[in-house]
Amino acid sequence: MKEIFDRAYLEDQVRINHFRNHYELTRKNLMVKNLKRLRRQLERDSGKLEAQKCDFYPATFELPSEYHIFVDEFRRNPGTIWIMKPIARSQGKGIFLFKRLKDITDWKRGVEYQPQLQVTDASTAPIETYVVQRYIENPYLIGGRKFDIRVYVLVTSYNPLKAYLYRSGFARFANNRYSLDTIDDNYIHLTNVAIQKTAPDYDPEKGCKWSTQQLRMYLTAKHGQSKVNTLFQQMTNIFILSLQSCQRVIINDKHCFELYGYDILIDSNLKPWLIEINASPSLTASNQEDYDLKFGLLNDVLNVLDLENRLTGKEKKVGLFDLMWDDGPVFLEDNGNEDLVKAQTTLTNAKLGCVNDRLQNLKEIYQTAEVFKKLN
C-alpha cells in the first residue's frame, strides 16, 4: 500500500482499503493517545462536563514509557486487576491479567518483552510494545458468561468526516462462566473466537456468538426499550468521538476507505466501554450465519463505495449501512419536526441491532437513484 502511494499515480476509480496512517486509531497505544488529546481539547474548549463524554475507555498506560505513572496509579488502587496487551497483535495473543507488580517485573525479564521497530511513512520509529489497562471487573453477563460486541464502521472520508454504521454484528461469548477466582483462564476472560474455539468443550456447531439483533432483543426484553436505546446511542457516540479524535492526524485521500471492527464491552450498569479498534477485522466465517453476515457486509461496502456510479450520493441507508455522520450528525428523515429530532439524540440515523430487509433496501435505492438521474 505504501509503495502504491509513493510511486504510482492512482486513477479516479481506484480504491484502497486503508488510509495511509490508519494505525493512529488501530494501534492500542495510539488510539488512547488520540482519545486523551480529544478529552483535553473538549475540557479546554467546553468544560469538564463535555469532556466526560470521552469516559468510555479504561485507564490505560504505555509500557515501558509510562511505567512510573502506571505504578503510581496501581498503588492508589490496591487489589485492582489489570490487563496487559501487545499494541500490534490480534486474536488475543500475548494478553494476560495480573494483580501484582511482581508480574510486570517477571514479564520485563522474560522473552515476551521485545521492543519492536515499526516502519512508518518514510522513517523508522520505535513503537512501544505493550499497554496496560484497568480490567473491567463487572462485565454484563448472559448465562453467566462474559461477552463483547463486534461492530463494523465504514469511513469513506476523514475530511470531511463521513462514516456509516453497519446494523449487523455479533456478540462473542466466553466459553466458560465468568469468575474472578482465577485470572489465568483465558476461556473466562478473553472473548476472542481464536481463543475460545480451542476450549476442550467448544462446540463448533453452536459457536459462541449472538447476532446484534438477538442481543438487542434480549436486552430490550430484560431492561426495556428506553434503556437499550440509550445504551446503543452511547455506543454510536463512542464511534463518532473516536473517529473525531484522529480526524486531524489521519492523512485523508479520496482513494481510501476504512472498514473498522470495533470491540465494545458492556458492564453490569449498561455502560459501554471501547476495548479496541481493528483495522483488518477478521472476515473468516465460523458457520453459515456468520458467512451470510460477512458476505453481506463486504457486498454493502462495495455498494456504499459505488464504484459504478449508480447512486445519487445522498442516500442515508445502503443495504445494512446507516449513514451516522456526514460532516455532522445525521438524523432520522421520517420526522417532520427537525428541532425535535435534533433535541433527541436517540433519534439519530444509526440503528445498530435493528432489523432491515437488506435486499429490498438495495432494490429501492437503486431504482430511486435511476429515476432521479433520468429526471436530472
Coordinates of C-alpha atoms in Angstrom, one line a residue:
M1 CA 0.0 0.0 0.0
K2 CA 2.8 2.5 0.9
E3 CA 4.6 1.7 -2.3
I4 CA 1.5 2.4 -4.3
F5 CA 1.0 5.8 -2.5
D6 CA 4.6 6.8 -3.0
R7 CA 5.4 5.6 -6.5
A8 CA 2.2 5.2 -8.6
Y9 CA -0.5 7.5 -10.0
L10 CA -3.9 6.4 -8.9
E11 CA -6.8 6.6 -11.3
D12 CA -10.0 8.2 -10.0
Q13 CA -11.8 4.8 -9.9
V14 CA -9.1 3.1 -7.8
R15 CA -9.9 2.4 -4.1
I16 CA -7.6 1.3 -1.3
N17 CA -9.0 -0.3 1.8
H18 CA -6.8 1.6 4.3
F19 CA -5.9 5.2 5.0
R20 CA -2.2 5.8 4.9
N21 CA -1.7 6.1 8.7
H22 CA -4.7 4.1 9.8
Y23 CA -2.7 2.8 12.8
E24 CA -3.4 6.2 14.6
L25 CA -6.7 4.6 15.6
T26 CA -6.0 0.9 15.4
R27 CA -2.8 0.7 17.5
K28 CA -3.9 0.4 21.1
N29 CA -1.4 2.9 22.4
L30 CA -2.0 5.5 19.6
M31 CA -5.8 5.1 20.0
V32 CA -5.6 6.0 23.7
K33 CA -3.2 8.9 23.0
N34 CA -5.6 10.4 20.5
L35 CA -8.6 9.9 22.8
K36 CA -6.7 11.6 25.7
R37 CA -5.9 14.5 23.4
L38 CA -9.5 14.9 22.4
R39 CA -10.6 14.8 26.0
R40 CA -8.1 17.6 26.9
Q41 CA -9.3 19.6 23.9
L42 CA -13.0 19.2 24.9
E43 CA -12.2 20.2 28.5
R44 CA -10.3 23.2 27.4
D45 CA -13.0 24.4 24.9
S46 CA -16.2 23.3 26.5
G47 CA -15.5 22.3 30.1
K48 CA -15.3 19.2 32.2
L49 CA -18.9 18.1 31.6
E50 CA -18.4 17.9 27.9
A51 CA -15.0 16.1 28.3
Q52 CA -16.8 13.4 30.3
K53 CA -18.2 12.2 27.1
C54 CA -14.8 10.6 26.5
D55 CA -15.0 8.4 29.6
F56 CA -15.6 5.3 27.6
Y57 CA -12.2 3.6 27.7
P58 CA -10.5 2.1 30.8
A59 CA -7.5 3.8 32.4
T60 CA -4.6 2.9 30.0
F61 CA -0.8 3.4 30.1
E62 CA 2.0 2.7 27.7
L63 CA 4.8 0.4 28.9
P64 CA 7.6 0.9 29.5
S65 CA 7.5 4.7 28.7
E66 CA 4.7 5.4 31.3
Y67 CA 5.8 2.7 33.8
H68 CA 6.2 5.1 36.7
I69 CA 2.9 6.8 36.1
F70 CA 1.3 3.4 36.0
V71 CA 2.9 2.4 39.3
D72 CA 1.5 5.5 41.0
E73 CA -2.0 4.6 39.7
F74 CA -1.5 1.0 40.7
R75 CA -0.6 1.9 44.3
R76 CA -3.6 4.2 44.6
N77 CA -5.9 1.3 43.7
P78 CA -4.7 -1.8 45.6
G79 CA -6.4 -5.1 44.7
T80 CA -7.4 -3.9 41.2
I81 CA -6.9 -6.3 38.3
W82 CA -5.0 -5.0 35.3
I83 CA -4.7 -6.4 31.8
M84 CA -1.6 -6.3 29.6
K85 CA -1.9 -6.2 25.8
P86 CA 0.6 -6.0 23.0
I87 CA -0.2 -3.0 20.8
A88 CA 0.0 -4.7 17.4
R89 CA -1.1 -8.3 17.8
S90 CA -4.5 -9.8 17.2
Q91 CA -6.6 -12.8 18.2
G92 CA -5.8 -12.4 21.9
K93 CA -2.1 -13.2 21.5
G94 CA 0.2 -12.1 24.3
I95 CA -2.6 -10.9 26.6
F96 CA -2.5 -11.6 30.3
L97 CA -4.1 -10.4 33.6
F98 CA -2.3 -9.6 36.8
K99 CA -2.8 -8.1 40.3
R100 CA 0.8 -7.7 41.5
L101 CA 3.6 -5.5 40.3
K102 CA 5.9 -8.5 40.5
D103 CA 4.1 -10.0 37.5
I104 CA 5.2 -6.9 35.5
T105 CA 8.8 -7.4 36.6
D106 CA 8.7 -11.1 35.6
W107 CA 7.3 -10.0 32.2
K108 CA 10.0 -7.4 31.6
R109 CA 12.7 -10.0 32.3
G110 CA 11.0 -12.6 30.0
V111 CA 11.4 -13.2 26.3
E112 CA 7.8 -11.8 25.8
Y113 CA 9.1 -8.3 26.2
Q114 CA 11.0 -7.3 23.0
P115 CA 10.7 -3.6 22.0
Q116 CA 9.9 -3.5 18.3
L117 CA 10.5 -1.2 15.4
Q118 CA 7.6 -0.2 13.3
V119 CA 8.2 1.3 9.8
T120 CA 6.1 4.4 9.2
D121 CA 5.8 6.5 6.0
A122 CA 9.4 7.4 5.4
S123 CA 11.2 6.8 8.6
T124 CA 11.7 4.1 11.2
A125 CA 10.3 5.0 14.6
P126 CA 10.2 2.9 17.8
I127 CA 6.8 1.7 18.8
E128 CA 6.2 0.6 22.5
T129 CA 5.3 -3.0 22.8
Y130 CA 2.5 -3.1 25.4
V131 CA -0.2 -1.2 27.0
V132 CA -1.6 -1.9 30.5
Q133 CA -5.3 -1.3 31.1
R134 CA -7.6 -1.4 34.1
Y135 CA -9.6 -4.6 33.8
I136 CA -13.4 -4.1 33.8
E137 CA -14.3 -6.5 36.6
N138 CA -18.1 -6.1 36.4
P139 CA -18.9 -7.1 32.8
Y140 CA -22.6 -7.6 31.8
L141 CA -23.2 -11.4 31.9
I142 CA -25.6 -13.5 29.9
G143 CA -25.9 -17.1 31.0
G144 CA -23.1 -16.3 33.4
R145 CA -20.7 -15.6 30.6
K146 CA -18.8 -12.6 29.6
F147 CA -19.1 -11.2 26.0
D148 CA -18.1 -8.3 23.9
I149 CA -19.7 -6.9 20.7
R150 CA -18.0 -6.6 17.3
V151 CA -19.4 -3.6 15.4
Y152 CA -18.5 -2.6 11.9
V153 CA -17.9 1.1 11.0
L154 CA -17.1 2.2 7.4
V155 CA -15.3 5.5 6.9
T156 CA -15.2 6.9 3.3
S157 CA -13.6 10.3 4.2
Y158 CA -11.9 12.0 7.1
N159 CA -12.0 15.5 5.6
P160 CA -14.9 16.0 5.8
L161 CA -15.7 13.0 8.1
K162 CA -18.2 10.6 6.6
A163 CA -19.0 7.4 8.5
Y164 CA -21.5 4.6 8.2
L165 CA -22.6 2.1 10.9
Y166 CA -23.5 -1.5 10.0
R167 CA -26.7 -2.7 11.6
S168 CA -25.4 -6.3 11.9
G169 CA -22.6 -7.5 14.0
F170 CA -22.2 -10.1 16.7
A171 CA -21.6 -10.7 20.4
R172 CA -18.7 -13.0 21.2
F173 CA -19.1 -15.1 24.3
A174 CA -16.6 -16.7 26.5
N175 CA -16.8 -20.5 26.7
N176 CA -16.6 -20.7 30.5
R177 CA -18.7 -19.0 33.1
Y178 CA -17.3 -15.7 34.5
S179 CA -15.4 -15.7 37.8
L180 CA -12.7 -13.6 39.3
D181 CA -11.5 -16.6 41.4
T182 CA -8.9 -17.2 38.7
I183 CA -7.4 -14.6 36.4
D184 CA -5.3 -17.0 34.4
D185 CA -8.1 -18.8 32.5
N186 CA -8.4 -17.2 29.0
Y187 CA -11.6 -19.2 28.4
I188 CA -13.2 -17.0 31.1
H189 CA -11.7 -13.5 30.5
L190 CA -10.9 -13.3 26.7
T191 CA -13.7 -13.5 24.2
N192 CA -11.6 -13.8 21.0
V193 CA -13.0 -16.6 18.8
A194 CA -9.4 -17.7 18.0
I195 CA -9.0 -18.5 21.8
Q196 CA -12.5 -19.8 22.6
K197 CA -12.5 -22.3 19.7
T198 CA -9.5 -24.1 21.3
A199 CA -11.5 -24.8 24.5
P200 CA -11.8 -28.6 25.2
D201 CA -15.7 -28.4 25.3
Y202 CA -16.1 -25.9 22.5
D203 CA -19.0 -26.8 20.1
P204 CA -18.2 -25.6 16.6
E205 CA -21.9 -26.1 15.5
K206 CA -23.2 -23.8 18.2
G207 CA -20.2 -21.5 18.4
C208 CA -20.1 -18.6 20.9
K209 CA -21.9 -15.9 19.0
W210 CA -25.2 -14.0 19.0
S211 CA -26.2 -11.5 16.3
T212 CA -26.5 -7.9 17.5
Q213 CA -30.3 -8.3 16.6
Q214 CA -30.5 -11.2 19.1
L215 CA -28.6 -9.2 21.7
R216 CA -30.7 -6.1 21.3
M217 CA -34.0 -8.1 21.6
Y218 CA -32.6 -9.9 24.8
L219 CA -31.6 -6.6 26.4
T220 CA -34.9 -4.9 25.4
A221 CA -36.9 -7.7 27.0
K222 CA -34.9 -7.5 30.2
H223 CA -34.3 -3.8 30.6
G224 CA -36.9 -2.0 28.4
Q225 CA -36.6 -0.1 25.2
S226 CA -35.7 3.2 26.7
K227 CA -32.5 2.0 28.5
V228 CA -31.5 -0.1 25.5
N229 CA -31.9 2.9 23.1
T230 CA -29.7 4.9 25.5
L231 CA -27.1 2.2 25.5
F232 CA -26.9 1.9 21.8
Q233 CA -26.8 5.6 21.3
Q234 CA -23.9 5.8 23.7
M235 CA -22.2 3.2 21.6
T236 CA -22.8 5.4 18.5
N237 CA -21.2 8.3 20.4
I238 CA -18.2 6.2 21.0
F239 CA -17.7 5.5 17.3
I240 CA -18.1 9.2 16.4
L241 CA -15.8 10.6 19.1
S242 CA -13.1 8.0 18.4
L243 CA -13.1 8.9 14.7
Q244 CA -13.0 12.6 15.6
S245 CA -10.1 12.0 18.0
C246 CA -7.8 11.2 15.0
Q247 CA -9.6 13.2 12.3
R248 CA -6.8 15.9 12.1
V249 CA -3.9 13.4 12.0
I250 CA -5.2 10.9 9.5
I251 CA -3.9 11.5 6.0
N252 CA -7.1 11.8 4.0
D253 CA -7.2 10.6 0.4
K254 CA -10.1 10.3 -1.9
H255 CA -8.9 6.9 -3.0
C256 CA -9.0 5.5 0.6
F257 CA -11.7 4.0 2.8
E258 CA -11.5 2.0 6.0
L259 CA -13.7 -0.8 7.4
Y260 CA -13.1 -0.8 11.2
G261 CA -14.0 -3.6 13.6
Y262 CA -14.9 -2.0 17.0
D263 CA -14.8 -4.2 20.1
I264 CA -17.3 -2.9 22.7
L265 CA -17.8 -4.3 26.2
I266 CA -20.9 -3.6 28.3
D267 CA -20.6 -3.6 32.1
S268 CA -23.3 -4.5 34.6
N269 CA -24.5 -0.9 34.7
L270 CA -25.2 -1.0 31.0
K271 CA -22.3 1.3 30.3
P272 CA -20.4 0.6 27.0
W273 CA -16.6 0.6 27.0
L274 CA -14.3 0.8 24.0
I275 CA -11.8 -2.1 24.2
E276 CA -10.0 -1.8 20.9
I277 CA -10.4 -1.0 17.2
N278 CA -9.3 -3.3 14.4
A279 CA -8.0 -2.1 11.1
S280 CA -8.5 -5.5 9.4
P281 CA -11.3 -7.3 11.2
S282 CA -11.4 -11.0 10.6
L283 CA -13.8 -12.0 7.8
T284 CA -13.4 -15.7 8.3
A285 CA -16.8 -17.3 8.7
S286 CA -17.4 -19.8 11.5
N287 CA -20.8 -21.0 10.3
Q288 CA -23.4 -20.3 7.7
E289 CA -25.0 -17.4 9.7
D290 CA -21.5 -15.8 10.1
Y291 CA -20.9 -16.3 6.4
D292 CA -24.1 -14.6 5.4
L293 CA -23.3 -11.6 7.7
K294 CA -19.8 -11.1 6.4
F295 CA -20.7 -11.7 2.7
G296 CA -23.4 -9.1 3.1
L297 CA -21.0 -6.8 4.9
L298 CA -18.5 -6.9 2.0
N299 CA -21.2 -6.6 -0.6
D300 CA -22.6 -3.5 1.2
V301 CA -19.1 -1.9 1.5
L302 CA -18.9 -2.1 -2.3
N303 CA -22.5 -0.7 -2.6
V304 CA -21.5 2.3 -0.4
L305 CA -18.3 2.9 -2.4
D306 CA -20.5 2.9 -5.5
L307 CA -17.7 2.2 -8.0
E308 CA -20.2 2.0 -10.8
N309 CA -21.7 5.4 -10.0
R310 CA -25.2 4.1 -9.7
L311 CA -26.2 6.1 -6.6
T312 CA -27.0 9.8 -6.1
G313 CA -24.6 10.2 -3.2
K314 CA -27.4 11.4 -0.9
E315 CA -28.5 8.0 0.5
K316 CA -28.8 7.6 4.2
K317 CA -29.2 3.9 4.1
V318 CA -27.3 1.5 1.8
G319 CA -28.1 -2.2 2.5
L320 CA -27.5 -2.6 6.2
F321 CA -25.2 0.5 6.4
D322 CA -26.7 3.6 8.0
L323 CA -25.0 7.0 7.5
M324 CA -24.4 8.2 11.0
W325 CA -22.1 11.2 10.4
D326 CA -21.7 13.4 7.3
D327 CA -19.7 16.4 8.4
G328 CA -22.2 16.5 11.3
P329 CA -24.7 14.1 12.9
V330 CA -27.3 12.5 10.6
F331 CA -30.8 12.4 11.9
L332 CA -33.9 10.4 11.1
E333 CA -35.6 11.6 8.0
D334 CA -39.1 10.4 8.8
N335 CA -39.9 13.1 11.4
G336 CA -41.2 16.5 10.3
N337 CA -40.1 18.4 13.3
E338 CA -36.4 18.9 12.7
D339 CA -35.8 20.8 16.0
L340 CA -37.4 18.0 18.0
V341 CA -35.3 15.4 16.2
K342 CA -32.1 17.3 17.0
A343 CA -33.0 17.6 20.6
Q344 CA -33.5 13.8 21.0
T345 CA -30.1 12.2 20.4
T346 CA -31.7 8.7 20.5
L347 CA -33.3 9.5 17.1
T348 CA -30.1 9.6 15.1
N349 CA -29.9 7.7 11.9
A350 CA -27.7 4.9 13.3
K351 CA -29.7 1.8 14.2
L352 CA -27.3 -0.9 15.4
G353 CA -29.0 -4.2 16.0
C354 CA -32.3 -3.1 14.3
V355 CA -33.8 -5.3 11.6
N356 CA -33.8 -4.2 7.9
D357 CA -34.6 -6.0 4.7
R358 CA -31.2 -5.6 3.1
L359 CA -32.0 -6.7 -0.4
Q360 CA -35.3 -4.8 -0.5
N361 CA -33.5 -1.6 0.6
L362 CA -30.8 -2.0 -2.1
K363 CA -33.5 -2.6 -4.8
E364 CA -35.4 0.5 -3.7
I365 CA -32.4 2.9 -3.5
Y366 CA -31.0 1.8 -6.9
Q367 CA -34.5 2.2 -8.5
T368 CA -34.9 5.6 -6.9
A369 CA -31.4 6.7 -7.9
E370 CA -32.1 5.7 -11.5
V371 CA -35.3 7.7 -11.7
F372 CA -33.6 10.7 -10.0
K373 CA -30.8 10.7 -12.6
K374 CA -33.2 10.5 -15.5
L375 CA -35.1 13.5 -14.2
N376 CA -31.9 15.5 -13.8

